[in-house]
XYZ file of C-alpha atoms in Angstrom:
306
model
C 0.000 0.000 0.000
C 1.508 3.974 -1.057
C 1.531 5.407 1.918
C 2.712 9.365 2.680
C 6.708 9.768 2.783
C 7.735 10.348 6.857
C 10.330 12.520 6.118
C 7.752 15.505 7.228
C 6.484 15.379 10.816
C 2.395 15.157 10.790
C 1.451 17.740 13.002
C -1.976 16.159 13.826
C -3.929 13.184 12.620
C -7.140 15.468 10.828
C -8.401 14.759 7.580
C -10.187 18.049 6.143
C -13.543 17.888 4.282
C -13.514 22.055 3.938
C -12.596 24.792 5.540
C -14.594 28.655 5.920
C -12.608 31.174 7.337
C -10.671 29.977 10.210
C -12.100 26.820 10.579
C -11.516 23.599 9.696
C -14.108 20.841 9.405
C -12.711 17.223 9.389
C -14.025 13.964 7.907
C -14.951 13.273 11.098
C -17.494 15.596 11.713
C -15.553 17.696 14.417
C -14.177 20.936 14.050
C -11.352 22.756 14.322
C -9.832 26.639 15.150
C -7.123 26.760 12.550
C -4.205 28.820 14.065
C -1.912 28.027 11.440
C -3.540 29.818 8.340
C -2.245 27.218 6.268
C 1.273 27.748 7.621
C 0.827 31.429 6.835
C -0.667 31.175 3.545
C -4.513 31.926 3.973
C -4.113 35.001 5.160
C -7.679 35.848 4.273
C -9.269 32.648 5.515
C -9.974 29.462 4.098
C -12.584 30.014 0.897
C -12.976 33.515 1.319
C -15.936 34.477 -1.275
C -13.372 36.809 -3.263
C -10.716 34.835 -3.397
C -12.743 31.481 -4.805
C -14.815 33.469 -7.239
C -11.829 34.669 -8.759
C -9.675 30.942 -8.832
C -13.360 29.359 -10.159
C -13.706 32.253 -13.021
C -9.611 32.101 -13.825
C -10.239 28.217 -14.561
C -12.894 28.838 -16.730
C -10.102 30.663 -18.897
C -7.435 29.269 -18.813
C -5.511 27.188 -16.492
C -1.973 27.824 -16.812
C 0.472 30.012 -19.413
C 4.255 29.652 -19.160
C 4.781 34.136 -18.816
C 8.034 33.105 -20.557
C 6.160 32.652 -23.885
C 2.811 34.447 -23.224
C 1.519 37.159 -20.440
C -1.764 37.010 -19.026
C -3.883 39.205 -17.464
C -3.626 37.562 -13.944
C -0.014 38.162 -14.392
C -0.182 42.279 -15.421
C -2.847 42.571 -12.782
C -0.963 41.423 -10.158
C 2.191 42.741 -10.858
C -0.026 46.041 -10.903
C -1.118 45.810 -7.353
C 2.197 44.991 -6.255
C 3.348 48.132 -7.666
C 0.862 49.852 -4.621
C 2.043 47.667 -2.096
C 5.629 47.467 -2.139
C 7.835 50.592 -1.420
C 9.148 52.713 -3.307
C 12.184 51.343 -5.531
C 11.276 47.454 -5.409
C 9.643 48.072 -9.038
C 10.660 44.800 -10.273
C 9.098 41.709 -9.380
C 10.095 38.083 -10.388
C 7.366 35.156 -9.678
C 8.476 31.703 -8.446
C 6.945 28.697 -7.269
C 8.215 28.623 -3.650
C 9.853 30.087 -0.950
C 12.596 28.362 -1.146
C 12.941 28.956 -4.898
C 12.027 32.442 -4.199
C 15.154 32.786 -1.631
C 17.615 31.735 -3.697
C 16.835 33.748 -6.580
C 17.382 36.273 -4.190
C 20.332 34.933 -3.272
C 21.413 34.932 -7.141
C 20.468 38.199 -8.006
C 22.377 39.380 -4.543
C 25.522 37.828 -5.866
C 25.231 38.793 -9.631
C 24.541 42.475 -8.457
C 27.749 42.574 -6.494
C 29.749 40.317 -7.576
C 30.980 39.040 -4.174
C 30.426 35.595 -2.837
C 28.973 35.787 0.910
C 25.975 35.550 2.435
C 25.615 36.380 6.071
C 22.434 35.442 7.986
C 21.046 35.240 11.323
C 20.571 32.942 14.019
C 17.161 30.982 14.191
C 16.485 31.943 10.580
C 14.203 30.052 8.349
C 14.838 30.069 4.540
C 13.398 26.912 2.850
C 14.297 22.876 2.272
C 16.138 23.150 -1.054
C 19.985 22.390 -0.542
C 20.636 26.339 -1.079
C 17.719 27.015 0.837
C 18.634 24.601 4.270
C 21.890 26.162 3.697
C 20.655 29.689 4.815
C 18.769 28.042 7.308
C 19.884 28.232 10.824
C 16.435 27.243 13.230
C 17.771 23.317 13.440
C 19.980 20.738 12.153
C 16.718 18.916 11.369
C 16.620 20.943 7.888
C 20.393 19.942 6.876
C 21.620 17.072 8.434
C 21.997 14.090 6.225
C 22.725 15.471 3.048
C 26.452 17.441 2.981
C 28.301 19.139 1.431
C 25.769 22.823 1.890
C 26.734 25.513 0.138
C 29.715 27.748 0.327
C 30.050 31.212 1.243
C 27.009 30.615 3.902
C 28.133 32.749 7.491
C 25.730 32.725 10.722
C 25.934 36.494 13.233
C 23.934 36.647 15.872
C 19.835 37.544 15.824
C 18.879 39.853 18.577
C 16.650 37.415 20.226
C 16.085 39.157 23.969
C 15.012 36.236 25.452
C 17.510 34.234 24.605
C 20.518 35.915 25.670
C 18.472 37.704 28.610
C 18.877 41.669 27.668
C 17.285 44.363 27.614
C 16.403 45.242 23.792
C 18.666 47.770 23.632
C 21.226 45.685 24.914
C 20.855 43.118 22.440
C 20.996 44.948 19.827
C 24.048 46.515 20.598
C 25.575 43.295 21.491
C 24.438 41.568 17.448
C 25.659 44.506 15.890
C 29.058 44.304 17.357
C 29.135 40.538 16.920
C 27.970 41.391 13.011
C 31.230 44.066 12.925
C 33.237 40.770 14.371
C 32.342 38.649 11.875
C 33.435 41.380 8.958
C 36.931 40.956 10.349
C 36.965 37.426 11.123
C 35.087 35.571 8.546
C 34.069 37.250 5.928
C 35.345 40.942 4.715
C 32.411 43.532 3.604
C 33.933 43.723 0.594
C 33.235 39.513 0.178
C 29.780 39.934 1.277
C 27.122 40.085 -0.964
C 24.077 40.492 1.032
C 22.555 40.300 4.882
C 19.652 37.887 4.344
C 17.034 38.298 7.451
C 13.466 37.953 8.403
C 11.675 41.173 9.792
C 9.641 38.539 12.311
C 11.827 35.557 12.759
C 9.639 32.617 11.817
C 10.993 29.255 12.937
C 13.281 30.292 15.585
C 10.940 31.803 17.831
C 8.150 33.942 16.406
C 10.252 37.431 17.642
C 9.996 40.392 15.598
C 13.393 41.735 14.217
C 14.204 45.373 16.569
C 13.851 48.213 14.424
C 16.959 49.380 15.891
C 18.709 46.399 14.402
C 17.442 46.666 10.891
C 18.871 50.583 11.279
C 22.365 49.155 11.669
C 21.841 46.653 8.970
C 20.761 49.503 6.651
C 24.025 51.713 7.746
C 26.491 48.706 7.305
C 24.690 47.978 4.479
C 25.088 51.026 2.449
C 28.297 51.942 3.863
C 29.956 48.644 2.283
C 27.666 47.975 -0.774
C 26.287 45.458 0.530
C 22.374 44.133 -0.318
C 19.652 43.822 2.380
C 17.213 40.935 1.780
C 14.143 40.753 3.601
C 12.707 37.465 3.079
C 9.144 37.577 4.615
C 7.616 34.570 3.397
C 6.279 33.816 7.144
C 5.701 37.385 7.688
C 4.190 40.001 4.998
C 0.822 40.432 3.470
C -1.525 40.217 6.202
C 0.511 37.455 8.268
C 1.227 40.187 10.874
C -0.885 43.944 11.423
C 1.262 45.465 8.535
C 2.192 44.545 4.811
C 5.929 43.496 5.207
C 8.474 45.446 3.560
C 6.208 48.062 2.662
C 6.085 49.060 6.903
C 9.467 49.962 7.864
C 11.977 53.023 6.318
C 14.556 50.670 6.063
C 13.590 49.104 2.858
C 15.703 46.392 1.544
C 16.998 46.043 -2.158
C 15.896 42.291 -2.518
C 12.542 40.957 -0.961
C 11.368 37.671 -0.802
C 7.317 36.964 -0.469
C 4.925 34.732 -0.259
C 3.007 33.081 -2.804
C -0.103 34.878 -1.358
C 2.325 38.029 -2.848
C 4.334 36.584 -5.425
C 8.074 36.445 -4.642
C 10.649 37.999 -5.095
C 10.715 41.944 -5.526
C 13.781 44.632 -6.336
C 15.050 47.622 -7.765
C 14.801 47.461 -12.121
C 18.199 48.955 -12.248
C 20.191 46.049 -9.953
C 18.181 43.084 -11.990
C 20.717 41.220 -13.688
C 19.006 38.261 -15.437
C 17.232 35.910 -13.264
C 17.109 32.469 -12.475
C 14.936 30.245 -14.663
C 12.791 27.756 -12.534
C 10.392 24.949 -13.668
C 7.043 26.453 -15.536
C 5.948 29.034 -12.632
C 2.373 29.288 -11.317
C -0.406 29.827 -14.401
C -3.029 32.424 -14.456
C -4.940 30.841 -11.606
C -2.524 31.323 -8.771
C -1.994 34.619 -10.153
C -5.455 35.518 -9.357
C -6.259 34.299 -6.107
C -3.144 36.578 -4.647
C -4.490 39.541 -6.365
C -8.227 39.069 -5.202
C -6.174 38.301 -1.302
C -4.533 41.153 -1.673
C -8.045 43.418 -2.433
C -9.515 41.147 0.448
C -6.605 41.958 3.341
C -6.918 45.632 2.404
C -10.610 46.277 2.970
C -10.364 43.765 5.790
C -14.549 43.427 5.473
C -15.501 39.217 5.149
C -15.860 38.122 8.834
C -17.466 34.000 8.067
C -19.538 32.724 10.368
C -19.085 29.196 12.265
């Protein structure tokens, strides 16, 4: 008998028969308060109204169309309302099929820009399952061990985690950012790094949001060496927290990584070298549901009954 694959734990035993809003109805016939949203990805609810009239009318269309050999208007539409979400400068967005796909074309791009080979990140990060990916990935051995060599140029400072170290915030802060200034001299050079890769809410490594006076010393050390800022927020933007990611904080990075809910990743038209070319990247269909999300998290209105 084909049975699931146990490399991925199984959270709970529930088989789903549907879902409204933030519930979740099992096969049998109990009920339950979804506080995942799908892992972060229904960020409007399960089946909001908006979001499944525009996936049922998209199929009626047409179901998917490679945007390397024809646009759609899904595609333009989207892209379009991205253009009013994201801040000012990240006027060029790339679409991908994943997170982890999405993170290392950010990753690419980074490196291509710059031409320097390092990539610092921060402890407790999460950054996807890919090789590349689980190379970024600091939260646990779980997402790397078994399957060595990772890849090179890959170097870990210290996140600003308050509880973990037992500071103040202030504190902590000043205590990563000198940590950050002692890995430029011991192991890798700003003039070797290509990019700080970071998540404005750490995901996997704690659920903390990222001090805004951290990100300030990111931005300084990042435009005092050259260096690119990545935020990738595919746990925390569009509607996953009370603001819309990148687009709520001055310190706006070159390079941001989304979800598919927003379409991953975004940056500046005049640092896009050519990108990475994936698999056949989501059709029309998952083009539209995003855009009707998006329409859906900024009026905020559909509130489902049990």
């Amino acid at each position: 008998m084909t049975s699931l694959s146990p490399v991925l734990k199984q959270a709970t035993p529930v088989v789903v028969d549907h879902a409204l809003g933030s519930w979740i109805f099992g096969t049998d016939g109990e009920q339950y308060l979804d506080f995942t949203t799908g892992i972060g990805v229904t960020s409007t609810g399960h089946c909001h109204p908006k979001v499944v009239a525009a996936a049922r009318e998209q199929v009626g269309k047409i179901i998917h169309a490679q945007y390397t050999t024809v646009m759609h208007k899904p595609l333009l539409e989207l892209t379009e309302k991205l253009g009013e979400v994201l801040p000012a400068g990240l006027d060029s967005v790339f679409y991908a099929n994943s997170g982890s796909e999405a993170v290392e074309a950010a990753i690419r791009l980074a490196r291509m820009a710059t031409g320097r080979p390092n990539i610092v990140v921060f402890q407790g990060g999460f950054h996807g399952r890919t090789v590349a990916a689980a190379s970024l990935t600091t939260a646990g051995t779980k997402f790397s061990a078994g399957f060595a060599p990772l890849m090179a140029g890959v170097h870990m400072s210290v996140f600003p985690h308050m509880y973990r170290y037992g500071m103040d915030e202030a504190s902590v802060v000043a205590f990563a950012l000198r940590e950050l200034d002692y890995l430029f001299k011991t192991r890798t050079a700003p003039e070797d790094t290509a990019a700080f890769l970071i998540e404005p809410a750490l995901g996997d490594g704690g659920y903390i949001p990222t001090p805004p006076a951290f990100m300030d010393g990111l931005r300084e050390r990042a435009n005092r060496h050259g260096i690119q800022l990545i935020f990738d927020e595919v746990q925390a933007a569009s509607g996953a927290r009370a603001s819309s990611g990148a687009t709520s904080t001055p310190r706006r990075p070159q390079i941001s990584s989304s979800p598919p809910r927003a379409s991953p990743p975004a940056s500046p038209s005049r640092r896009s070298p050519p990108p990475p070319r994936p698999c056949p990247r989501p059709g029309p269909a998952p083009k539209a549901e995003p855009t009707a999300a998006t329409l859906s998290l900024q009026q905020r209105a559909w509130r489902p009954s049990r």
